[in-house]
Coordinates of C-alpha atoms and ligand atoms in Angstrom, one line a residue:
X934 CA 115.1 140.6 144.8
X935 CA 111.7 142.0 146.1
X936 CA 109.8 142.0 142.7
X937 CA 109.8 140.7 139.0
X938 CA 109.1 143.8 137.0
X939 CA 111.7 143.7 134.3
X940 CA 115.0 141.9 133.7
X941 CA 117.2 145.0 133.7
X942 CA 116.4 144.7 137.7
X943 CA 118.1 141.6 138.3
X944 CA 122.1 141.0 138.3
X945 CA 123.6 138.0 136.5
X946 CA 123.9 136.3 140.0
X947 CA 120.3 136.7 140.7
X948 CA 119.2 135.3 137.1
X949 CA 121.7 132.3 137.6
X950 CA 120.4 131.4 141.0
X951 CA 116.6 131.5 139.6
X952 CA 117.8 129.2 136.8
X953 CA 119.6 126.8 139.4
X954 CA 116.3 126.5 141.5
X955 CA 114.3 126.1 138.4
X956 CA 116.4 123.2 137.4
X957 CA 116.3 121.7 140.7
X958 CA 112.5 122.1 141.1
X959 CA 112.2 120.6 137.3
X960 CA 114.3 117.4 138.5
X961 CA 112.1 117.2 141.8
X962 CA 108.9 117.3 139.8
X963 CA 110.0 114.7 137.3
X964 CA 111.1 112.5 140.2
X965 CA 107.8 112.9 142.1
X966 CA 109.7 114.7 144.9
X967 CA 107.1 117.0 146.6
X968 CA 108.2 120.7 147.2
X969 CA 105.4 122.6 149.5
X970 CA 107.6 125.7 149.7
X971 CA 104.6 127.8 149.6
X972 CA 102.2 126.0 151.8
X973 CA 99.3 128.5 152.9
X974 CA 100.3 131.1 150.4
X975 CA 98.0 133.0 147.9
X976 CA 99.1 134.4 144.5
X977 CA 96.8 136.8 142.9
X978 CA 96.7 136.7 139.1
X979 CA 95.5 139.8 137.5
X980 CA 95.1 139.5 133.5
X981 CA 93.9 142.4 131.3
X982 CA 95.0 140.6 128.2
X983 CA 94.4 136.7 127.0
X984 CA 96.8 134.0 128.1
X985 CA 97.2 130.3 128.0
X986 CA 100.7 129.5 129.0
X987 CA 101.1 132.4 131.7
X988 CA 97.9 131.6 133.4
X989 CA 98.0 127.9 133.7
X990 CA 101.7 127.6 134.4
X991 CA 101.4 130.1 137.1
X992 CA 98.3 128.4 138.6
X993 CA 99.6 124.6 138.2
X994 CA 103.0 126.1 139.8
X995 CA 101.3 127.7 143.0
X996 CA 99.5 124.1 143.5
X997 CA 102.6 122.3 143.1
X998 CA 104.4 124.6 145.6
X999 CA 101.4 123.7 148.1
X1000 CA 99.7 127.1 147.5
X1001 CA 96.9 128.5 146.0
X1002 CA 96.1 130.7 142.9
X1003 CA 93.4 133.3 142.1
X1004 CA 92.4 134.1 138.7
X1005 CA 91.3 137.8 138.5
X1006 CA 90.1 138.9 135.3
X1007 CA 90.0 142.6 135.0
X1008 CA 86.8 142.4 133.6
X1009 CA 85.4 141.5 137.0
X1010 CA 87.8 143.6 139.2
X1011 CA 86.8 147.1 139.8
X1012 CA 90.1 148.1 138.3
X1013 CA 88.3 147.5 135.0
X1014 CA 85.7 150.2 136.1
X1015 CA 88.5 152.7 136.9
X1016 CA 89.5 152.1 140.6
X1017 CA 93.0 153.3 140.6
X1018 CA 95.7 150.9 140.7
X1019 CA 97.3 152.5 143.5
X1020 CA 94.3 151.6 145.8
X1021 CA 93.9 148.0 144.3
X1022 CA 97.7 147.6 145.2
X1023 CA 97.0 148.4 148.9
X1024 CA 93.8 146.4 149.3
X1025 CA 95.1 143.1 147.6
X1026 CA 98.3 143.5 149.7
X1027 CA 96.2 142.7 152.7
X1028 CA 94.7 139.5 151.3
X1029 CA 97.3 138.1 149.3
X1030 CA 101.1 137.2 149.3
X1031 CA 101.9 138.0 145.9
X1032 CA 100.3 139.3 142.6
X1033 CA 101.1 138.4 139.0
X1034 CA 99.9 140.8 136.7
X1035 CA 99.4 141.0 132.7
X1036 CA 98.5 144.3 131.3
X1037 CA 99.4 147.1 128.8
X1038 CA 101.4 149.7 130.5
X1039 CA 104.7 149.0 132.4
X1040 CA 103.9 151.9 134.7
X1041 CA 100.9 150.1 135.9
X1042 CA 103.0 147.3 137.0
X1043 CA 105.5 149.5 138.6
X1044 CA 102.8 151.3 140.5
X1045 CA 101.6 148.1 141.8
X1046 CA 105.0 147.4 143.3
X1047 CA 105.3 151.0 144.7
X1048 CA 102.0 151.1 146.5
X1049 CA 101.5 147.4 147.5
X1050 CA 103.4 145.7 150.2
X1051 CA 103.9 142.3 148.7
X1052 CA 106.0 140.8 145.7
X1053 CA 104.6 141.9 142.2
X1054 CA 105.3 139.6 139.1
X1055 CA 105.2 141.1 135.6
X1056 CA 103.5 138.4 133.5
X1057 CA 103.6 140.6 130.4
X1058 CA 103.4 144.3 129.6
X1059 CA 103.6 146.1 126.1
X1060 CA 107.3 146.7 127.4
X1061 CA 108.4 143.4 128.8
X1062 CA 107.9 139.8 129.1
X1063 CA 110.6 138.8 132.1
X1064 CA 109.0 135.4 133.0
X1065 CA 109.1 134.2 129.4
X1066 CA 113.0 135.0 129.1
X1067 CA 113.7 133.4 132.2
X1068 CA 112.3 130.3 131.0
X1069 CA 114.2 130.8 127.4
X1070 CA 117.6 131.2 129.4
X1071 CA 116.8 128.1 131.2
X1072 CA 115.9 126.1 128.0
X1073 CA 119.0 127.6 126.1
X1074 CA 121.1 126.7 129.0
X1075 CA 119.7 122.9 129.0
X1076 CA 120.3 122.6 125.4
X1077 CA 123.8 124.3 125.0
X1078 CA 125.0 123.9 128.5
X1079 CA 125.9 127.6 129.0
X1080 CA 124.8 131.0 127.9
X1081 CA 128.0 133.3 127.9
X1082 CA 129.3 133.8 124.6
X1083 CA 126.5 132.4 122.6
X1084 CA 124.8 134.5 120.0
X1085 CA 121.2 135.0 120.3
X1086 CA 119.3 136.7 117.4
X1087 CA 115.9 138.0 117.3
X1088 CA 113.9 138.4 114.1
X1089 CA 110.8 140.5 113.7
X1090 CA 109.1 143.2 115.8
X1091 CA 111.1 145.0 118.5
X1092 CA 108.3 144.3 121.0
X1093 CA 108.3 143.1 124.6
X1094 CA 109.9 139.9 123.8
X1095 CA 112.8 141.7 122.1
X1096 CA 113.3 144.1 125.0
X1097 CA 113.4 141.4 127.5
X1098 CA 115.6 139.0 125.4
X1099 CA 118.0 142.1 125.0
X1100 CA 118.0 142.7 129.0
X1101 CA 118.4 139.1 129.8
X1102 CA 120.6 138.0 127.1
X1103 CA 123.2 140.9 127.5
X1104 CA 123.2 140.4 131.5
X1105 CA 124.2 136.8 130.7
X1106 CA 126.9 137.5 128.8
X1107 CA 125.3 136.7 125.4
X1108 CA 126.0 138.3 122.0
X1109 CA 122.4 139.6 121.2
X1110 CA 121.4 140.6 117.6
X1111 CA 117.9 142.2 116.6
X1112 CA 116.8 142.0 112.9
X1113 CA 113.9 144.3 112.6
X1114 CA 112.3 147.1 110.4
X1115 CA 113.7 150.6 111.0
X1116 CA 110.1 151.6 112.6
X1117 CA 109.9 148.6 114.6
X1118 CA 113.0 148.9 116.8
X1119 CA 113.1 147.7 120.4
X1120 CA 113.3 150.6 123.3
X1121 CA 115.7 153.2 122.6
X1122 CA 117.1 153.4 126.2
X1123 CA 117.4 149.7 126.6
X1124 CA 119.2 149.5 123.2
X1125 CA 121.9 152.2 124.5
X1126 CA 122.2 150.4 127.7
X1127 CA 123.1 147.1 125.4
X1128 CA 125.6 148.7 123.5
X1129 CA 127.4 150.1 126.5
X1130 CA 127.3 146.7 128.4
X1131 CA 127.7 144.0 125.8
X1132 CA 127.9 142.8 122.2
X1133 CA 124.8 144.3 120.7
X1134 CA 123.3 145.0 117.1
X1135 CA 120.2 146.1 115.8
X1136 CA 119.9 146.0 111.9
X1137 CA 117.0 145.8 109.2
X1138 CA 119.3 143.1 107.6
X1139 CA 117.9 139.8 108.9
X1140 CA 120.7 137.7 107.5
X1141 CA 123.5 139.7 109.1
X1142 CA 121.3 139.5 112.3
X1143 CA 121.3 135.6 112.0
X1144 CA 124.7 135.1 110.7
X1145 CA 126.4 132.3 113.1
X1146 CA 123.5 132.7 115.6
X1147 CA 123.4 129.6 118.3
X1148 CA 119.8 130.7 119.1
X1149 CA 117.2 132.1 116.7
X1150 CA 114.1 133.5 118.3
X1151 CA 110.9 135.0 116.7
X1152 CA 107.5 136.3 117.9
X1153 CA 104.4 137.4 116.2
X1154 CA 104.2 140.8 114.0
X1155 CA 101.1 142.1 115.8
X1156 CA 101.0 141.8 119.6
X1157 CA 98.1 141.7 122.1
X1158 CA 96.3 145.2 121.8
X1159 CA 97.7 145.7 118.1
X1160 CA 94.9 143.9 116.3
X1161 CA 93.8 147.1 114.4
X1162 CA 97.2 147.4 113.1
X1163 CA 97.3 143.8 111.7
X1164 CA 97.2 144.8 107.9
X1165 CA 99.9 147.5 108.2
X1166 CA 102.2 145.4 110.2
X1167 CA 101.7 142.3 107.6
X1168 CA 103.1 144.7 105.0
X1169 CA 106.0 146.1 107.1
X1170 CA 107.2 142.7 108.3
X1171 CA 107.0 140.7 105.1
X1172 CA 110.2 139.0 104.7
X1173 CA 111.0 139.1 108.6
X1174 CA 110.6 135.3 108.7
X1175 CA 112.4 132.6 110.3
X1176 CA 112.7 130.0 107.3
X1177 CA 115.2 127.4 105.8
X1178 CA 117.0 130.5 103.8
X1179 CA 117.7 132.3 107.2
X1180 CA 118.5 129.1 109.0
X1181 CA 121.3 128.4 106.5
X1182 CA 123.3 131.3 107.7
X1183 CA 123.2 130.4 111.3
X1184 CA 125.5 128.1 113.6
X1185 CA 125.2 124.5 112.7
X1186 CA 123.0 123.0 115.2
X1187 CA 121.2 126.5 116.1
X1188 CA 118.2 126.1 118.3
X1189 CA 114.7 127.8 117.1
X1190 CA 112.6 129.4 119.9
X1191 CA 109.2 131.1 119.9
X1192 CA 107.3 132.2 123.1
X1193 CA 104.0 131.2 121.3
X1194 CA 101.3 131.4 120.1
X1195 CA 102.8 131.3 116.8
X1196 CA 101.7 132.3 113.3
X1197 CA 102.7 129.8 110.8
X1198 CA 104.0 131.2 107.3
X1199 CA 104.1 134.8 108.9
X1200 CA 107.1 135.2 111.2
X1201 CA 108.3 131.4 110.9
X1202 CA 107.5 128.6 108.3
X1203 CA 105.6 125.7 109.3
X1204 CA 108.4 123.6 108.2
X1205 CA 111.3 125.5 110.6
X1206 CA 108.7 125.3 113.6
X1207 CA 108.0 121.7 113.4
X1208 CA 111.6 120.7 112.8
X1209 CA 112.3 122.7 116.0
X1210 CA 109.1 121.8 118.0
X1211 CA 111.1 119.8 120.8
X1212 CA 112.9 122.9 121.7
X1213 CA 110.0 125.1 121.4
X1214 CA 107.8 123.0 123.5
X1215 CA 110.5 122.4 126.3
X1216 CA 110.6 126.0 126.5
X1217 CA 106.9 126.4 127.0
X1218 CA 107.4 123.7 129.6
X1219 CA 110.1 125.5 131.2
X1220 CA 107.6 128.6 132.0
X1221 CA 106.3 126.3 134.6
X1222 CA 109.7 125.6 136.3
X1223 CA 111.3 129.0 135.9
X1224 CA 108.1 130.6 137.3
X1225 CA 108.1 128.3 140.3
X1226 CA 111.5 129.3 141.1
X1227 CA 110.6 133.0 140.9
X1228 CA 107.6 132.5 143.1
X1229 CA 109.9 130.5 145.9
X1230 CA 112.4 133.4 145.7
X1231 CA 110.0 136.3 146.2
X1232 CA 107.3 134.4 148.3
X1233 CA 109.1 131.9 150.5
Ligands
CP222 N1 104.1 133.1 126.0 C1 103.1 133.5 126.8 O1 103.2 134.4 127.5 O2 101.9 133.0 126.5 P1 100.6 133.2 126.9 O3 100.1 134.4 126.3 O4 99.5 131.8 126.4 O5 100.5 133.3 128.3
NVA223 N1 104.5 139.8 121.8 C1 103.5 139.1 122.2 C2 103.9 137.9 123.2 C3 102.9 137.0 123.6 C4 103.3 136.0 124.5 C5 102.3 140.0 122.6 O1 102.5 140.8 123.4 O2 101.1 139.5 122.4

């Protein structure tokens, strides 16, 4: 594994090995055992969109691994004034040991990897959010003791989260069901791959998607960069909500997950959110541990 660009690039063995290391790093952190695997190394973190979890967990994670992290806002970099990503990649490769980037186009992340000579980590694009889903898989494994055979359903927009959950879930042998409006389906190519490689369903009937699910996942109706579509989306996604009625058809003891930030009473009711707050905030915590595992795998 040279980069983390999208989860389709990883095998089941590679994902399992990241999750195992994440569990170990979490254990060590809880027991005060230092793990300075990346002493002397520097991670650059380029952000073209806002972030709370990704920024803070990567930065804190690098310090805990004995290295350092640089926050690089695209507003302050020449990239924001039009310097090509191909040139930025070749320059930053000479200063840094790894780059995490959050941006719009997946092609930009792929170009960084092609032109740079250091590991590139996708910290969210419009297409994928692989770091989030590694933390999600880690959390499901903690709660359920396994991944294979469990049913994961995602309710809402067929966005970056849906795409990465399909890629990660199917790779790990989970059943994946997406409940979304017809015009907001996940990436077509990815869905074709999922159908050919596992148990996959995409439907506009959310009750069918949620039926007997072990894990219910949701995300915002309008992602970063889609602010101008907010009103249209509110109409399109009415009813695509995780609420008591939906939870009633899931498997008893089903988990509820959310990548956060959450919009209460839109994609999820405040009641269901609070009833499952432990799972949701363990999931947020696990961003730290899962990403530290990725950093060690790529940069050590
Ligand atoms: N879930 C997630 O990536 O959160 P941030 O946007 O706060 O980084
Ligand atoms: N789909 C959301 C995820 C945020 C973590 C977005 O892209 O804004």
